[in-house]
Amino acid sequence: MNLFNECSKQKTWFLLKAQEISTMSCAQTILSRNTGVIHGRFQVLHNDHLAYLLAGKAECGHLVVGITNPDPSLTARDDSDPERSDPRANPLSFYQRLLLVKCALVDADLAETDFSITPLPINFPEHYTIYVPMQATFFLTIYDEWGRHKLIFFQSLGLQTRVLWERTTETKGLSSSHIRQAMAAGQPLGASGPGKYGCPVQGLGTAGEAAGGRGKR
């Protein structure tokens, strides 16, 4: 009986050690890659968001996706786009958006070691070091004053930045606000909405919560 127990202990030790080595190897692989940080509210994720995420991934080995406005306590008004902090423009929880982003990237054939997803309280730079690697390249796109404000803000923090593209609001493409309004009205979201990524969209916010707000990252 003692011999059996000893063998079981040794087996458990070897299994734990193998898992530890595997985890360390995975972490070392990720850390050895050039890293990029990309961000967005993703309220609600759509095809143009996915194109934006994949464009960022094409520029780096490991992509860190920062989800902004992760919770009400880490959401603040900004005069360059005051509506982005409106609760009506933020119907989905951090966890719901994490699931949608993860489903979309995996569905786009990215391995789970190719990306990480984390909160990124965009208006609280004192928290950045807690969530994202500051030595990474910070990707962004510019459509309006809010995008230009973020670029200047990131550069003022000494971050390495790269603008993936700059377009006018008229040529931006899909708008999250239209998807939120469709959700609020109970209308089908079509092929551009979050349902196509293999995650259910039921329960992603009530009709009252989803109404209103402009679609900004």
PDB file of C-alpha atoms in Angstrom:
ATOM      1  CA  MET A   1       0.000   0.000   0.000  1.00  0.00           C
ATOM      2  CA  ASN A   2       2.824   2.376   0.847  1.00  0.00           C
ATOM      3  CA  LEU A   3       4.564   1.489  -2.412  1.00  0.00           C
ATOM      4  CA  PHE A   4       1.346   2.236  -4.312  1.00  0.00           C
ATOM      5  CA  ASN A   5       0.999   5.608  -2.601  1.00  0.00           C
ATOM      6  CA  GLU A   6       4.621   6.471  -3.317  1.00  0.00           C
ATOM      7  CA  CYS A   7       4.196   5.594  -6.995  1.00  0.00           C
ATOM      8  CA  SER A   8       1.049   7.741  -7.163  1.00  0.00           C
ATOM      9  CA  LYS A   9       2.883  10.670  -5.594  1.00  0.00           C
ATOM     10  CA  GLN A  10       5.745  10.340  -8.077  1.00  0.00           C
ATOM     11  CA  LYS A  11       3.326  10.141 -11.007  1.00  0.00           C
ATOM     12  CA  THR A  12       1.538  13.263  -9.794  1.00  0.00           C
ATOM     13  CA  TRP A  13       4.859  15.082  -9.383  1.00  0.00           C
ATOM     14  CA  PHE A  14       5.966  14.186 -12.918  1.00  0.00           C
ATOM     15  CA  LEU A  15       2.626  15.278 -14.371  1.00  0.00           C
ATOM     16  CA  LEU A  16       2.757  18.619 -12.548  1.00  0.00           C
ATOM     17  CA  LYS A  17       6.369  19.133 -13.612  1.00  0.00           C
ATOM     18  CA  ALA A  18       5.516  18.386 -17.230  1.00  0.00           C
ATOM     19  CA  GLN A  19       2.648  20.882 -17.068  1.00  0.00           C
ATOM     20  CA  GLU A  20       4.930  23.500 -15.516  1.00  0.00           C
ATOM     21  CA  ILE A  21       7.541  22.999 -18.246  1.00  0.00           C
ATOM     22  CA  SER A  22       4.871  23.202 -20.944  1.00  0.00           C
ATOM     23  CA  THR A  23       3.467  26.426 -19.460  1.00  0.00           C
ATOM     24  CA  MET A  24       6.921  27.990 -19.172  1.00  0.00           C
ATOM     25  CA  SER A  25       7.722  26.994 -22.758  1.00  0.00           C
ATOM     26  CA  CYS A  26       4.492  28.594 -23.990  1.00  0.00           C
ATOM     27  CA  ALA A  27       5.162  31.806 -22.036  1.00  0.00           C
ATOM     28  CA  GLN A  28       8.752  31.970 -23.291  1.00  0.00           C
ATOM     29  CA  THR A  29       7.576  31.501 -26.875  1.00  0.00           C
ATOM     30  CA  ILE A  30       5.102  34.366 -26.525  1.00  0.00           C
ATOM     31  CA  LEU A  31       7.626  36.653 -24.819  1.00  0.00           C
ATOM     32  CA  SER A  32      10.197  35.969 -27.536  1.00  0.00           C
ATOM     33  CA  ARG A  33       7.892  37.346 -30.234  1.00  0.00           C
ATOM     34  CA  ASN A  34       7.586  41.012 -31.156  1.00  0.00           C
ATOM     35  CA  THR A  35       4.421  42.194 -29.459  1.00  0.00           C
ATOM     36  CA  GLY A  36       1.741  44.615 -30.552  1.00  0.00           C
ATOM     37  CA  VAL A  37      -1.081  46.168 -28.543  1.00  0.00           C
ATOM     38  CA  ILE A  38      -4.380  46.998 -30.204  1.00  0.00           C
ATOM     39  CA  HIS A  39      -7.492  48.315 -28.539  1.00  0.00           C
ATOM     40  CA  GLY A  40     -11.207  48.854 -28.931  1.00  0.00           C
ATOM     41  CA  ARG A  41     -14.531  48.892 -27.124  1.00  0.00           C
ATOM     42  CA  PHE A  42     -16.029  46.336 -29.555  1.00  0.00           C
ATOM     43  CA  GLN A  43     -19.588  47.354 -28.632  1.00  0.00           C
ATOM     44  CA  VAL A  44     -20.556  45.266 -30.643  1.00  0.00           C
ATOM     45  CA  LEU A  45     -17.861  43.354 -32.570  1.00  0.00           C
ATOM     46  CA  HIS A  46     -18.318  43.347 -36.364  1.00  0.00           C
ATOM     47  CA  ASN A  47     -16.429  42.472 -39.549  1.00  0.00           C
ATOM     48  CA  ASP A  48     -14.518  45.759 -39.754  1.00  0.00           C
ATOM     49  CA  HIS A  49     -13.327  45.248 -36.178  1.00  0.00           C
ATOM     50  CA  LEU A  50     -12.019  41.836 -37.216  1.00  0.00           C
ATOM     51  CA  ALA A  51     -10.209  43.352 -40.214  1.00  0.00           C
ATOM     52  CA  TYR A  52      -8.644  45.888 -37.823  1.00  0.00           C
ATOM     53  CA  LEU A  53      -7.535  43.145 -35.404  1.00  0.00           C
ATOM     54  CA  LEU A  54      -6.067  40.993 -38.177  1.00  0.00           C
ATOM     55  CA  ALA A  55      -4.235  43.998 -39.639  1.00  0.00           C
ATOM     56  CA  GLY A  56      -2.622  44.490 -36.241  1.00  0.00           C
ATOM     57  CA  LYS A  57      -1.718  40.802 -35.983  1.00  0.00           C
ATOM     58  CA  ALA A  58      -0.053  40.971 -39.406  1.00  0.00           C
ATOM     59  CA  GLU A  59       2.340  43.555 -37.950  1.00  0.00           C
ATOM     60  CA  CYS A  60       3.503  41.544 -34.936  1.00  0.00           C
ATOM     61  CA  GLY A  61       4.165  38.059 -33.621  1.00  0.00           C
ATOM     62  CA  HIS A  62       1.834  38.278 -30.626  1.00  0.00           C
ATOM     63  CA  LEU A  63      -1.150  40.594 -30.459  1.00  0.00           C
ATOM     64  CA  VAL A  64      -2.458  41.922 -27.149  1.00  0.00           C
ATOM     65  CA  VAL A  65      -6.082  43.006 -27.557  1.00  0.00           C
ATOM     66  CA  GLY A  66      -6.997  45.659 -24.998  1.00  0.00           C
ATOM     67  CA  ILE A  67     -10.732  45.994 -24.411  1.00  0.00           C
ATOM     68  CA  THR A  68     -11.464  49.576 -23.430  1.00  0.00           C
ATOM     69  CA  ASN A  69     -14.216  50.727 -21.062  1.00  0.00           C
ATOM     70  CA  PRO A  70     -13.927  47.324 -19.345  1.00  0.00           C
ATOM     71  CA  ASP A  71     -16.274  48.309 -16.516  1.00  0.00           C
ATOM     72  CA  PRO A  72     -18.041  51.476 -15.312  1.00  0.00           C
ATOM     73  CA  SER A  73     -15.377  52.239 -12.709  1.00  0.00           C
ATOM     74  CA  LEU A  74     -12.733  52.311 -15.467  1.00  0.00           C
ATOM     75  CA  THR A  75     -14.750  54.390 -17.907  1.00  0.00           C
ATOM     76  CA  ALA A  76     -14.414  58.151 -18.114  1.00  0.00           C
ATOM     77  CA  ARG A  77     -15.833  60.915 -20.276  1.00  0.00           C
ATOM     78  CA  ASP A  78     -13.559  62.455 -22.902  1.00  0.00           C
ATOM     79  CA  ASP A  79     -14.503  65.728 -24.568  1.00  0.00           C
ATOM     80  CA  SER A  80     -13.189  64.533 -27.939  1.00  0.00           C
ATOM     81  CA  ASP A  81     -15.941  61.886 -27.927  1.00  0.00           C
ATOM     82  CA  PRO A  82     -18.259  62.300 -24.935  1.00  0.00           C
ATOM     83  CA  GLU A  83     -20.781  59.680 -26.062  1.00  0.00           C
ATOM     84  CA  ARG A  84     -18.349  56.768 -25.890  1.00  0.00           C
ATOM     85  CA  SER A  85     -18.699  56.711 -22.085  1.00  0.00           C
ATOM     86  CA  ASP A  86     -22.516  56.656 -22.219  1.00  0.00           C
ATOM     87  CA  PRO A  87     -23.837  53.431 -20.601  1.00  0.00           C
ATOM     88  CA  ARG A  88     -26.202  53.022 -23.562  1.00  0.00           C
ATOM     89  CA  ALA A  89     -23.172  52.803 -25.853  1.00  0.00           C
ATOM     90  CA  ASN A  90     -21.605  50.118 -23.646  1.00  0.00           C
ATOM     91  CA  PRO A  91     -24.223  47.354 -23.337  1.00  0.00           C
ATOM     92  CA  LEU A  92     -21.853  44.370 -23.265  1.00  0.00           C
ATOM     93  CA  SER A  93     -19.733  43.328 -20.311  1.00  0.00           C
ATOM     94  CA  PHE A  94     -15.997  42.858 -20.561  1.00  0.00           C
ATOM     95  CA  TYR A  95     -16.463  39.085 -20.464  1.00  0.00           C
ATOM     96  CA  GLN A  96     -19.043  39.098 -23.262  1.00  0.00           C
ATOM     97  CA  ARG A  97     -16.712  41.135 -25.467  1.00  0.00           C
ATOM     98  CA  LEU A  98     -13.767  38.895 -24.574  1.00  0.00           C
ATOM     99  CA  LEU A  99     -15.752  35.877 -25.800  1.00  0.00           C
ATOM    100  CA  LEU A 100     -16.702  37.583 -29.062  1.00  0.00           C
ATOM    101  CA  VAL A 101     -13.132  38.714 -29.773  1.00  0.00           C
ATOM    102  CA  LYS A 102     -11.702  35.291 -28.923  1.00  0.00           C
ATOM    103  CA  CYS A 103     -14.272  33.476 -31.076  1.00  0.00           C
ATOM    104  CA  ALA A 104     -13.610  35.820 -33.998  1.00  0.00           C
ATOM    105  CA  LEU A 105      -9.828  35.439 -33.880  1.00  0.00           C
ATOM    106  CA  VAL A 106      -9.932  31.666 -33.486  1.00  0.00           C
ATOM    107  CA  ASP A 107     -12.471  31.482 -36.315  1.00  0.00           C
ATOM    108  CA  ALA A 108      -9.966  33.484 -38.403  1.00  0.00           C
ATOM    109  CA  ASP A 109      -7.456  30.639 -37.844  1.00  0.00           C
ATOM    110  CA  LEU A 110      -5.297  32.326 -35.225  1.00  0.00           C
ATOM    111  CA  ALA A 111      -3.869  30.034 -32.589  1.00  0.00           C
ATOM    112  CA  GLU A 112      -4.667  30.954 -29.003  1.00  0.00           C
ATOM    113  CA  THR A 113      -0.939  31.544 -28.433  1.00  0.00           C
ATOM    114  CA  ASP A 114      -1.028  34.230 -31.157  1.00  0.00           C
ATOM    115  CA  PHE A 115      -3.011  36.676 -29.050  1.00  0.00           C
ATOM    116  CA  SER A 116      -3.978  37.730 -25.540  1.00  0.00           C
ATOM    117  CA  ILE A 117      -7.070  39.655 -24.425  1.00  0.00           C
ATOM    118  CA  THR A 118      -6.961  42.051 -21.501  1.00  0.00           C
ATOM    119  CA  PRO A 119      -8.785  45.080 -20.113  1.00  0.00           C
ATOM    120  CA  LEU A 120      -7.337  48.420 -21.184  1.00  0.00           C
ATOM    121  CA  PRO A 121      -8.846  51.423 -19.368  1.00  0.00           C
ATOM    122  CA  ILE A 122      -8.001  53.901 -22.096  1.00  0.00           C
ATOM    123  CA  ASN A 123      -8.634  57.024 -19.972  1.00  0.00           C
ATOM    124  CA  PHE A 124      -6.540  55.806 -17.042  1.00  0.00           C
ATOM    125  CA  PRO A 125      -2.902  55.665 -18.234  1.00  0.00           C
ATOM    126  CA  GLU A 126      -1.698  55.035 -14.679  1.00  0.00           C
ATOM    127  CA  HIS A 127      -3.169  51.531 -15.073  1.00  0.00           C
ATOM    128  CA  TYR A 128      -1.568  50.688 -18.425  1.00  0.00           C
ATOM    129  CA  THR A 129       1.460  48.953 -16.924  1.00  0.00           C
ATOM    130  CA  ILE A 130      -0.859  46.608 -15.029  1.00  0.00           C
ATOM    131  CA  TYR A 131      -2.528  45.309 -18.183  1.00  0.00           C
ATOM    132  CA  VAL A 132      -0.272  45.643 -21.240  1.00  0.00           C
ATOM    133  CA  PRO A 133       3.445  45.486 -22.138  1.00  0.00           C
ATOM    134  CA  MET A 134       4.572  49.086 -22.458  1.00  0.00           C
ATOM    135  CA  GLN A 135       7.514  48.168 -24.712  1.00  0.00           C
ATOM    136  CA  ALA A 136       5.110  46.880 -27.381  1.00  0.00           C
ATOM    137  CA  THR A 137       4.022  48.764 -30.483  1.00  0.00           C
ATOM    138  CA  PHE A 138       0.586  50.332 -29.970  1.00  0.00           C
ATOM    139  CA  PHE A 139      -1.567  50.073 -33.097  1.00  0.00           C
ATOM    140  CA  LEU A 140      -4.495  52.330 -33.839  1.00  0.00           C
ATOM    141  CA  THR A 141      -6.638  53.668 -36.669  1.00  0.00           C
ATOM    142  CA  ILE A 142      -7.841  57.221 -37.155  1.00  0.00           C
ATOM    143  CA  TYR A 143     -11.283  58.287 -38.356  1.00  0.00           C
ATOM    144  CA  ASP A 144     -11.990  61.430 -36.365  1.00  0.00           C
ATOM    145  CA  GLU A 145     -10.892  63.705 -33.528  1.00  0.00           C
ATOM    146  CA  TRP A 146     -11.023  60.845 -31.024  1.00  0.00           C
ATOM    147  CA  GLY A 147      -8.484  58.838 -33.054  1.00  0.00           C
ATOM    148  CA  ARG A 148      -6.179  61.845 -33.426  1.00  0.00           C
ATOM    149  CA  HIS A 149      -6.502  62.541 -29.705  1.00  0.00           C
ATOM    150  CA  LYS A 150      -5.468  58.962 -28.850  1.00  0.00           C
ATOM    151  CA  LEU A 151      -2.411  59.123 -31.111  1.00  0.00           C
ATOM    152  CA  ILE A 152      -1.177  62.330 -29.452  1.00  0.00           C
ATOM    153  CA  PHE A 153      -2.001  60.901 -26.029  1.00  0.00           C
ATOM    154  CA  PHE A 154      -0.085  57.645 -26.629  1.00  0.00           C
ATOM    155  CA  GLN A 155       2.912  59.536 -27.981  1.00  0.00           C
ATOM    156  CA  SER A 156       2.892  61.844 -24.952  1.00  0.00           C
ATOM    157  CA  LEU A 157       3.305  58.725 -22.799  1.00  0.00           C
ATOM    158  CA  GLY A 158       6.399  57.739 -24.774  1.00  0.00           C
ATOM    159  CA  LEU A 159       4.688  54.737 -26.369  1.00  0.00           C
ATOM    160  CA  GLN A 160       5.789  53.397 -29.733  1.00  0.00           C
ATOM    161  CA  THR A 161       2.799  53.847 -32.041  1.00  0.00           C
ATOM    162  CA  ARG A 162       1.798  52.791 -35.534  1.00  0.00           C
ATOM    163  CA  VAL A 163      -1.261  54.046 -37.403  1.00  0.00           C
ATOM    164  CA  LEU A 164      -2.669  51.149 -39.428  1.00  0.00           C
ATOM    165  CA  TRP A 165      -4.750  53.502 -41.568  1.00  0.00           C
ATOM    166  CA  GLU A 166      -6.455  56.889 -41.502  1.00  0.00           C
ATOM    167  CA  ARG A 167      -9.861  57.347 -43.132  1.00  0.00           C
ATOM    168  CA  THR A 168     -12.747  59.773 -43.013  1.00  0.00           C
ATOM    169  CA  THR A 169     -15.881  59.023 -41.019  1.00  0.00           C
ATOM    170  CA  GLU A 170     -17.790  58.715 -44.307  1.00  0.00           C
ATOM    171  CA  THR A 171     -15.492  55.915 -45.543  1.00  0.00           C
ATOM    172  CA  LYS A 172     -15.176  54.180 -42.186  1.00  0.00           C
ATOM    173  CA  GLY A 173     -17.538  51.324 -43.032  1.00  0.00           C
ATOM    174  CA  LEU A 174     -19.587  49.421 -40.471  1.00  0.00           C
ATOM    175  CA  SER A 175     -20.818  51.125 -37.315  1.00  0.00           C
ATOM    176  CA  SER A 176     -21.316  49.400 -33.981  1.00  0.00           C
ATOM    177  CA  SER A 177     -24.176  51.766 -33.208  1.00  0.00           C
ATOM    178  CA  HIS A 178     -26.164  50.336 -36.127  1.00  0.00           C
ATOM    179  CA  ILE A 179     -25.657  46.833 -34.771  1.00  0.00           C
ATOM    180  CA  ARG A 180     -26.687  47.944 -31.279  1.00  0.00           C
ATOM    181  CA  GLN A 181     -29.818  49.535 -32.707  1.00  0.00           C
ATOM    182  CA  ALA A 182     -30.618  46.338 -34.628  1.00  0.00           C
ATOM    183  CA  MET A 183     -30.191  44.347 -31.414  1.00  0.00           C
ATOM    184  CA  ALA A 184     -32.460  46.757 -29.572  1.00  0.00           C
ATOM    185  CA  ALA A 185     -35.128  46.402 -32.257  1.00  0.00           C
ATOM    186  CA  GLY A 186     -34.797  42.627 -32.351  1.00  0.00           C
ATOM    187  CA  GLN A 187     -33.718  42.746 -35.988  1.00  0.00           C
ATOM    188  CA  PRO A 188     -31.439  40.102 -37.556  1.00  0.00           C
ATOM    189  CA  LEU A 189     -27.794  41.161 -37.423  1.00  0.00           C
ATOM    190  CA  GLY A 190     -26.829  39.537 -40.703  1.00  0.00           C
ATOM    191  CA  ALA A 191     -23.379  38.325 -41.695  1.00  0.00           C
ATOM    192  CA  SER A 192     -21.559  41.385 -40.359  1.00  0.00           C
ATOM    193  CA  GLY A 193     -22.545  40.940 -36.708  1.00  0.00           C
ATOM    194  CA  PRO A 194     -21.136  38.905 -33.807  1.00  0.00           C
ATOM    195  CA  GLY A 195     -23.240  35.782 -34.397  1.00  0.00           C
ATOM    196  CA  LYS A 196     -21.103  34.739 -37.353  1.00  0.00           C
ATOM    197  CA  TYR A 197     -18.102  34.132 -35.083  1.00  0.00           C
ATOM    198  CA  GLY A 198     -19.521  31.019 -33.469  1.00  0.00           C
ATOM    199  CA  CYS A 199     -20.625  32.761 -30.249  1.00  0.00           C
ATOM    200  CA  PRO A 200     -24.299  33.167 -29.376  1.00  0.00           C
ATOM    201  CA  VAL A 201     -25.491  36.766 -29.302  1.00  0.00           C
ATOM    202  CA  GLN A 202     -28.516  36.071 -27.115  1.00  0.00           C
ATOM    203  CA  GLY A 203     -28.171  37.745 -23.740  1.00  0.00           C
ATOM    204  CA  LEU A 204     -25.555  40.243 -24.922  1.00  0.00           C
ATOM    205  CA  GLY A 205     -27.554  43.124 -23.490  1.00  0.00           C
ATOM    206  CA  THR A 206     -31.201  44.098 -23.207  1.00  0.00           C
ATOM    207  CA  ALA A 207     -33.003  46.169 -25.776  1.00  0.00           C
ATOM    208  CA  GLY A 208     -32.960  49.156 -23.447  1.00  0.00           C
ATOM    209  CA  GLU A 209     -29.248  48.836 -22.776  1.00  0.00           C
ATOM    210  CA  ALA A 210     -28.311  48.383 -26.417  1.00  0.00           C
ATOM    211  CA  ALA A 211     -30.065  51.469 -27.727  1.00  0.00           C
ATOM    212  CA  GLY A 212     -28.152  54.589 -28.613  1.00  0.00           C
ATOM    213  CA  GLY A 213     -24.509  55.606 -28.700  1.00  0.00           C
ATOM    214  CA  ARG A 214     -22.128  56.000 -31.614  1.00  0.00           C
ATOM    215  CA  GLY A 215     -19.852  53.216 -32.784  1.00  0.00           C
ATOM    216  CA  LYS A 216     -16.337  54.191 -31.731  1.00  0.00           C
ATOM    217  CA  ARG A 217     -13.453  51.965 -30.843  1.00  0.00           C
TER     218      ARG A 217
END
